[in-house]
PDB file of C-alpha atoms in Angstrom:
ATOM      1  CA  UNK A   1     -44.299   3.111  -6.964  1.00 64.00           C
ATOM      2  CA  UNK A   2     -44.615   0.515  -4.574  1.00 67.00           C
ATOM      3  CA  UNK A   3     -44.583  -2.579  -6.954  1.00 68.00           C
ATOM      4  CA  UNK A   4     -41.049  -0.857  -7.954  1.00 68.00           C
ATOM      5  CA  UNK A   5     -40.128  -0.747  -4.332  1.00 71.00           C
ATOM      6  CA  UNK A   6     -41.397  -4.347  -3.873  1.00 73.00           C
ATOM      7  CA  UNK A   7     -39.952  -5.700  -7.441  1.00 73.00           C
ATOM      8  CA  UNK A   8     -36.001  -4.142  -6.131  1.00 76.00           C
ATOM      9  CA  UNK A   9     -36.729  -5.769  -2.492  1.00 73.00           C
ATOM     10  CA  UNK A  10     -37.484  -9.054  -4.496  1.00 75.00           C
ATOM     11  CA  UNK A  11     -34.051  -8.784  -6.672  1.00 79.00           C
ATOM     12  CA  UNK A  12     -32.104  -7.496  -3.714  1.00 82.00           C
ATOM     13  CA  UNK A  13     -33.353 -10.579  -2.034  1.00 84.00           C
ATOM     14  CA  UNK A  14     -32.805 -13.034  -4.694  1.00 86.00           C
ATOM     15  CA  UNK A  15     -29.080 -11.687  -5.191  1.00 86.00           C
ATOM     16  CA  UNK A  16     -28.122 -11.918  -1.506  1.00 86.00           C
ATOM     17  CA  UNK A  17     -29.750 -15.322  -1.376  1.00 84.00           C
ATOM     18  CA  UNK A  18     -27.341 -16.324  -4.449  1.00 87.00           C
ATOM     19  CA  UNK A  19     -23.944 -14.783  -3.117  1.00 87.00           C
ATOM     20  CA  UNK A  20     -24.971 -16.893  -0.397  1.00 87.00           C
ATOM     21  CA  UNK A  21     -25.669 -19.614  -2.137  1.00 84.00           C
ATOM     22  CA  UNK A  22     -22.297 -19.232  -4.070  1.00 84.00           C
ATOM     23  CA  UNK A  23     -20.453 -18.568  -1.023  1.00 84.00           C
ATOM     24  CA  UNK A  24     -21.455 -22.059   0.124  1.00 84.00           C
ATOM     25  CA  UNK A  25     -20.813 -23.892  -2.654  1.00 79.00           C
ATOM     26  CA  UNK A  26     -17.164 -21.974  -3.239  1.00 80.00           C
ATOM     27  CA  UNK A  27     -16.647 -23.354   0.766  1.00 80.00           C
ATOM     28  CA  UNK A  28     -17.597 -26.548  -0.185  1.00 78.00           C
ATOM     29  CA  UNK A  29     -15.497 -26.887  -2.500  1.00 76.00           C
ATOM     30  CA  UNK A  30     -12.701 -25.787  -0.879  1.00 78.00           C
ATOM     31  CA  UNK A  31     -12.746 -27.753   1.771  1.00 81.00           C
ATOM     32  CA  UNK A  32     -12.432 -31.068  -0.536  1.00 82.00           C
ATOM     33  CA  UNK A  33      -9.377 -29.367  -2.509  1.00 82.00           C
ATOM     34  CA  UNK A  34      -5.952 -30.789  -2.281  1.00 87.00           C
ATOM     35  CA  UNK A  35      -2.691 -28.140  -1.174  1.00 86.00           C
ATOM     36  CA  UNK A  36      -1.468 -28.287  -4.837  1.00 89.00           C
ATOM     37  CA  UNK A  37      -4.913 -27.017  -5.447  1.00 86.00           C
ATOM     38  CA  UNK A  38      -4.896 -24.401  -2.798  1.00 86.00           C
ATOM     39  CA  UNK A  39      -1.931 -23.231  -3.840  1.00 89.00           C
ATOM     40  CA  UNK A  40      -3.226 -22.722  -7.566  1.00 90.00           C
ATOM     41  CA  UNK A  41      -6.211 -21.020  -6.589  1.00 86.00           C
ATOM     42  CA  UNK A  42      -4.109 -18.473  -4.725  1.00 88.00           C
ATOM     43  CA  UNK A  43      -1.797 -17.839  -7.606  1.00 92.00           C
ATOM     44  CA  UNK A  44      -4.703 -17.567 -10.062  1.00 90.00           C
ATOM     45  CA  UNK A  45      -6.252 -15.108  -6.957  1.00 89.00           C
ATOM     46  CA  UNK A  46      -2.978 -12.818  -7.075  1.00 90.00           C
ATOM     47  CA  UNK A  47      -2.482 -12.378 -10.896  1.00 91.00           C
ATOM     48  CA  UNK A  48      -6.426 -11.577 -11.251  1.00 90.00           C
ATOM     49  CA  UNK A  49      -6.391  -9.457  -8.343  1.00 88.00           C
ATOM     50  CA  UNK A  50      -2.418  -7.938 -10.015  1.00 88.00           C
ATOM     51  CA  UNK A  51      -4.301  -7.383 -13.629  1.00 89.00           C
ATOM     52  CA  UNK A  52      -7.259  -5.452 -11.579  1.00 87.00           C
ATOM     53  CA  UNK A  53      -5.165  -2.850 -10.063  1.00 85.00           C
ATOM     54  CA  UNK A  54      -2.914  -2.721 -13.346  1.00 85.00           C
ATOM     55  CA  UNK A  55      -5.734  -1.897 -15.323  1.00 87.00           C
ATOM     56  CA  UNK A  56      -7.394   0.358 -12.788  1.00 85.00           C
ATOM     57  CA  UNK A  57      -7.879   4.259 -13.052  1.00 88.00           C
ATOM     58  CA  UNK A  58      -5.703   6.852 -11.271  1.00 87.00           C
ATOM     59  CA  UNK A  59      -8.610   7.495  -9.193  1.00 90.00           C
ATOM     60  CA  UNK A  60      -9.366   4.180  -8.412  1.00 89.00           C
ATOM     61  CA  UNK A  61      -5.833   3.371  -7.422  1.00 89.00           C
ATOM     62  CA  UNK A  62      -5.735   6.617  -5.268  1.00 90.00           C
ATOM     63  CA  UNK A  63      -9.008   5.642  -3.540  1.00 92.00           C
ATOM     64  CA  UNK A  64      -7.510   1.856  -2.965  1.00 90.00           C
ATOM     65  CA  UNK A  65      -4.547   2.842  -1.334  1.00 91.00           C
ATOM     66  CA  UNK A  66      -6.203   5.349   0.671  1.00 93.00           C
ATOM     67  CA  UNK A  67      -8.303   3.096   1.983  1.00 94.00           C
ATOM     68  CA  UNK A  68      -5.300   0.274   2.560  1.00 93.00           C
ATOM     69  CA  UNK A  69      -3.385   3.302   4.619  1.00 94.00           C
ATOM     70  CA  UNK A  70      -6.771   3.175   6.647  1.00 94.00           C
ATOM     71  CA  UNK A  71      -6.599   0.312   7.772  1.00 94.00           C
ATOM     72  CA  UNK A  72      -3.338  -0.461   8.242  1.00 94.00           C
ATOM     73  CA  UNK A  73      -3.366   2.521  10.318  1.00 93.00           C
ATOM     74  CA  UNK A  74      -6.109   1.316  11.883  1.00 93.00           C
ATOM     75  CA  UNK A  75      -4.154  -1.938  12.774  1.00 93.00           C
ATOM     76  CA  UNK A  76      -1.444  -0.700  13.743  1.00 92.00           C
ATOM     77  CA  UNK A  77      -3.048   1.377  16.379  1.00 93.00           C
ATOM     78  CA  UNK A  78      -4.838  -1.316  17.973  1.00 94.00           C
ATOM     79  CA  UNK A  79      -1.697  -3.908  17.656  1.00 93.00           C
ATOM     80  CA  UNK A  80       0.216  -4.919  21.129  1.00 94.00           C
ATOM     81  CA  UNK A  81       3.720  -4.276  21.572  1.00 94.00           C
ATOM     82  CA  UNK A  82       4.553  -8.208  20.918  1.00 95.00           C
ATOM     83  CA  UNK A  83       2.042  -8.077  17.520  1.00 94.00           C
ATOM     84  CA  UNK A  84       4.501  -5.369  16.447  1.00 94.00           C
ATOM     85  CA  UNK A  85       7.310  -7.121  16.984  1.00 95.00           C
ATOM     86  CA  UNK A  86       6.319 -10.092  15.124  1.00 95.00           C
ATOM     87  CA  UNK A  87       5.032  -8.271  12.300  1.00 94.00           C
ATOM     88  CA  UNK A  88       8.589  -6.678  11.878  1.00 95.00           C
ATOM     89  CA  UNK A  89      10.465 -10.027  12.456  1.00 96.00           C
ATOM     90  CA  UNK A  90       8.089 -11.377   9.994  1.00 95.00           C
ATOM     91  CA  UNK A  91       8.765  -8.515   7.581  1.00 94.00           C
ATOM     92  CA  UNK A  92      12.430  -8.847   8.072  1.00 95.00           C
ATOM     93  CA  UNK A  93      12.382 -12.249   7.405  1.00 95.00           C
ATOM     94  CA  UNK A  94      10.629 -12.173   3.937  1.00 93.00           C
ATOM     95  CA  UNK A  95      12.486  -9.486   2.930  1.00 92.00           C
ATOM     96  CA  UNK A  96      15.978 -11.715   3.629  1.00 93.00           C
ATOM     97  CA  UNK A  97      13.818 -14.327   1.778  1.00 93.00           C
ATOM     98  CA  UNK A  98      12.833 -12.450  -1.288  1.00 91.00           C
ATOM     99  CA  UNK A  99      16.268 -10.341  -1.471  1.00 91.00           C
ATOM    100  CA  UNK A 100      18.105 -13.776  -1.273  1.00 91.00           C
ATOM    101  CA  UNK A 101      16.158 -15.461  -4.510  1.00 92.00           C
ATOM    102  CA  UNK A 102      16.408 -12.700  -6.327  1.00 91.00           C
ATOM    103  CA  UNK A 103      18.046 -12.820 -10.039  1.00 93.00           C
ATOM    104  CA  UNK A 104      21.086 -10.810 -10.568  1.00 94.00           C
ATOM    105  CA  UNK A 105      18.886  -8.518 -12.898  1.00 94.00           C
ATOM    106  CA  UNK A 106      16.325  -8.272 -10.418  1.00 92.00           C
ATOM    107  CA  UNK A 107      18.481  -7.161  -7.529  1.00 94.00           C
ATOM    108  CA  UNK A 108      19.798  -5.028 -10.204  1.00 94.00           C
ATOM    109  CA  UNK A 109      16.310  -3.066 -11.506  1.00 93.00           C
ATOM    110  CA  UNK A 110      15.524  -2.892  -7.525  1.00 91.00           C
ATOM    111  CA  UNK A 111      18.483  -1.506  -6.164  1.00 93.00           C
ATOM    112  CA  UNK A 112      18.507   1.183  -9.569  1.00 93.00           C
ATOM    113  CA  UNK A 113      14.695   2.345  -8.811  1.00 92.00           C
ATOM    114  CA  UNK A 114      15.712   2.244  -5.196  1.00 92.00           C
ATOM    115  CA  UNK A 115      18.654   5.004  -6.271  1.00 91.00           C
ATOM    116  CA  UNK A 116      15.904   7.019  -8.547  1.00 89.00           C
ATOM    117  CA  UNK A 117      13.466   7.142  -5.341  1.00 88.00           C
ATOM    118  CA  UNK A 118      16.147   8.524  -3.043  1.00 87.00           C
ATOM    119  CA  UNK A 119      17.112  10.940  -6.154  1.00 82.00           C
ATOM    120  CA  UNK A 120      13.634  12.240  -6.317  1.00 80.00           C
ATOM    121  CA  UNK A 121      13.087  12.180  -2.434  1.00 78.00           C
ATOM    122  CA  UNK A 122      16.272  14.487  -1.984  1.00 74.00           C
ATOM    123  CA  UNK A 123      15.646  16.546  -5.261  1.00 72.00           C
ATOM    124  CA  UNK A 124      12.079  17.106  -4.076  1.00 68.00           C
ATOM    125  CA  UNK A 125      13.606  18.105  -0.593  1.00 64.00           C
ATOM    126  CA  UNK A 126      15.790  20.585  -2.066  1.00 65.00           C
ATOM    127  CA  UNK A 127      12.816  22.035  -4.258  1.00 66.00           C
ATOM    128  CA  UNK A 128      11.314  22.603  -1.065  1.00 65.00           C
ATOM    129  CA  UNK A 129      13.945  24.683   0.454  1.00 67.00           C
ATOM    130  CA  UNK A 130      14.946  26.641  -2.406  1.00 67.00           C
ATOM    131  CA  UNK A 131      15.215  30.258  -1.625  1.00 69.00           C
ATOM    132  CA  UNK A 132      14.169  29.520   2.153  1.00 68.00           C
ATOM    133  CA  UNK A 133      17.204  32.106   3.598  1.00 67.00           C
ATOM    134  CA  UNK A 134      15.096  34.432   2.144  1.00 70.00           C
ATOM    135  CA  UNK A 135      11.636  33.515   3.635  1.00 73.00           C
ATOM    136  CA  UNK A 136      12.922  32.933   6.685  1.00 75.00           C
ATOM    137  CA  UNK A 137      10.109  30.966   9.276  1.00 75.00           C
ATOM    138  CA  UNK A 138      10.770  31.308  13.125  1.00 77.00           C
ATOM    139  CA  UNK A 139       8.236  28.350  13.550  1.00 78.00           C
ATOM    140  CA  UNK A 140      10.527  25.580  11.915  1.00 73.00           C
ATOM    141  CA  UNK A 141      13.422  24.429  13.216  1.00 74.00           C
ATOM    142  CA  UNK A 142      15.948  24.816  10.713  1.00 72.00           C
ATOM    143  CA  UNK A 143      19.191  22.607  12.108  1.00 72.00           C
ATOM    144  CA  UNK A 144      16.915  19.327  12.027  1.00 73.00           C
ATOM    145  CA  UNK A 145      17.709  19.820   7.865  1.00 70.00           C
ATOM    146  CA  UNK A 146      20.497  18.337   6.902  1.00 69.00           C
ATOM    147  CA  UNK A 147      20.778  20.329   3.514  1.00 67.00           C
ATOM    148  CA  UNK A 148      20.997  22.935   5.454  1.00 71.00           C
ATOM    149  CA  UNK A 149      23.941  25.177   7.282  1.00 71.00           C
ATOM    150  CA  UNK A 150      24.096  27.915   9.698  1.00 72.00           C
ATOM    151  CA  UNK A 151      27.101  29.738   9.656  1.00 72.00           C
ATOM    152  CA  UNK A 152      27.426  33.454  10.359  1.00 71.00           C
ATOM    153  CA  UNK A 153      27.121  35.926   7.584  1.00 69.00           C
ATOM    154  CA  UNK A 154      30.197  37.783   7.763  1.00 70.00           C
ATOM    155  CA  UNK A 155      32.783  37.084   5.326  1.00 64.00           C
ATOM    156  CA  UNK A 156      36.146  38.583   4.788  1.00 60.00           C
TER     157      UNK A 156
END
């Protein structure tokens, strides 16, 4: 049992002391790498890292994003006033940047499954207040829904 024990310590050693090892040599070799070359290795980095979470399982993809609300969450409650406001300039100003290159069949697929998100959204609200006049709940406040009206019941 302890040979085992010792034999796992040894590998578990050996593989930490080669990520290492790699980690080095990747820095390295960075460091002597020209922009063009930076610039490659991030594009290469984002379509690996876009065919990883394409090919990943439901679960998988649950657990990632889950784990990205985390920490944005995370961030976001730590972040100063002024971090704030530069991360929303900075949003605002790549969205003007990416909106503005856009193809006019790209604007048009984004601004069509931006119209099929609000569809669902409001069908999805509606779903969820379907038959409420009939289970009627003192705790919510009902004039804060915009599907809904309060009138009097009396008609003539």
């Amino acid at each position: 049992m302890r040979k085992k024990r010792s034999r796992e310590k040894q590998a578990e050693e050996q593989k930490s002391h080669i990520r290492e090892l790699d980690r080095i040599y990747r820095a390295d070799g960075r460091a002597n790498e020209s922009s063009e070359e930076t610039q490659q290795r991030h594009f290469d980095d984002r379509l690996r890292a876009s065919a990883r979470r394409n090919n990943a399982s439901f679960e998988v993809k649950n657990q990632r994003q889950a784990t990205d609300r985390l920490r944005t969450l995370n961030s976001r409650a730590t972040e100063s006033n002024e971090q704030r406001e530069r991360r929303i300039h900075c949003n605002a100003l790549g969205n003007q940047t990416r909106i503005g290159a856009e193809t006019f069949d790209a604007r048009r697929n984004r601004l069509q499954l931006e119209r099929v998100r609000q569809g669902t959204f409001r069908a999805s609200n509606w779903l969820y207040l379907k038959d409420e006049a009939l289970h009627y709940d003192p705790n919510l406040d009902y004039p804060n829904f915009p599907q809904i009206v309060i009138r009097s019941m009396w008609s003539k």
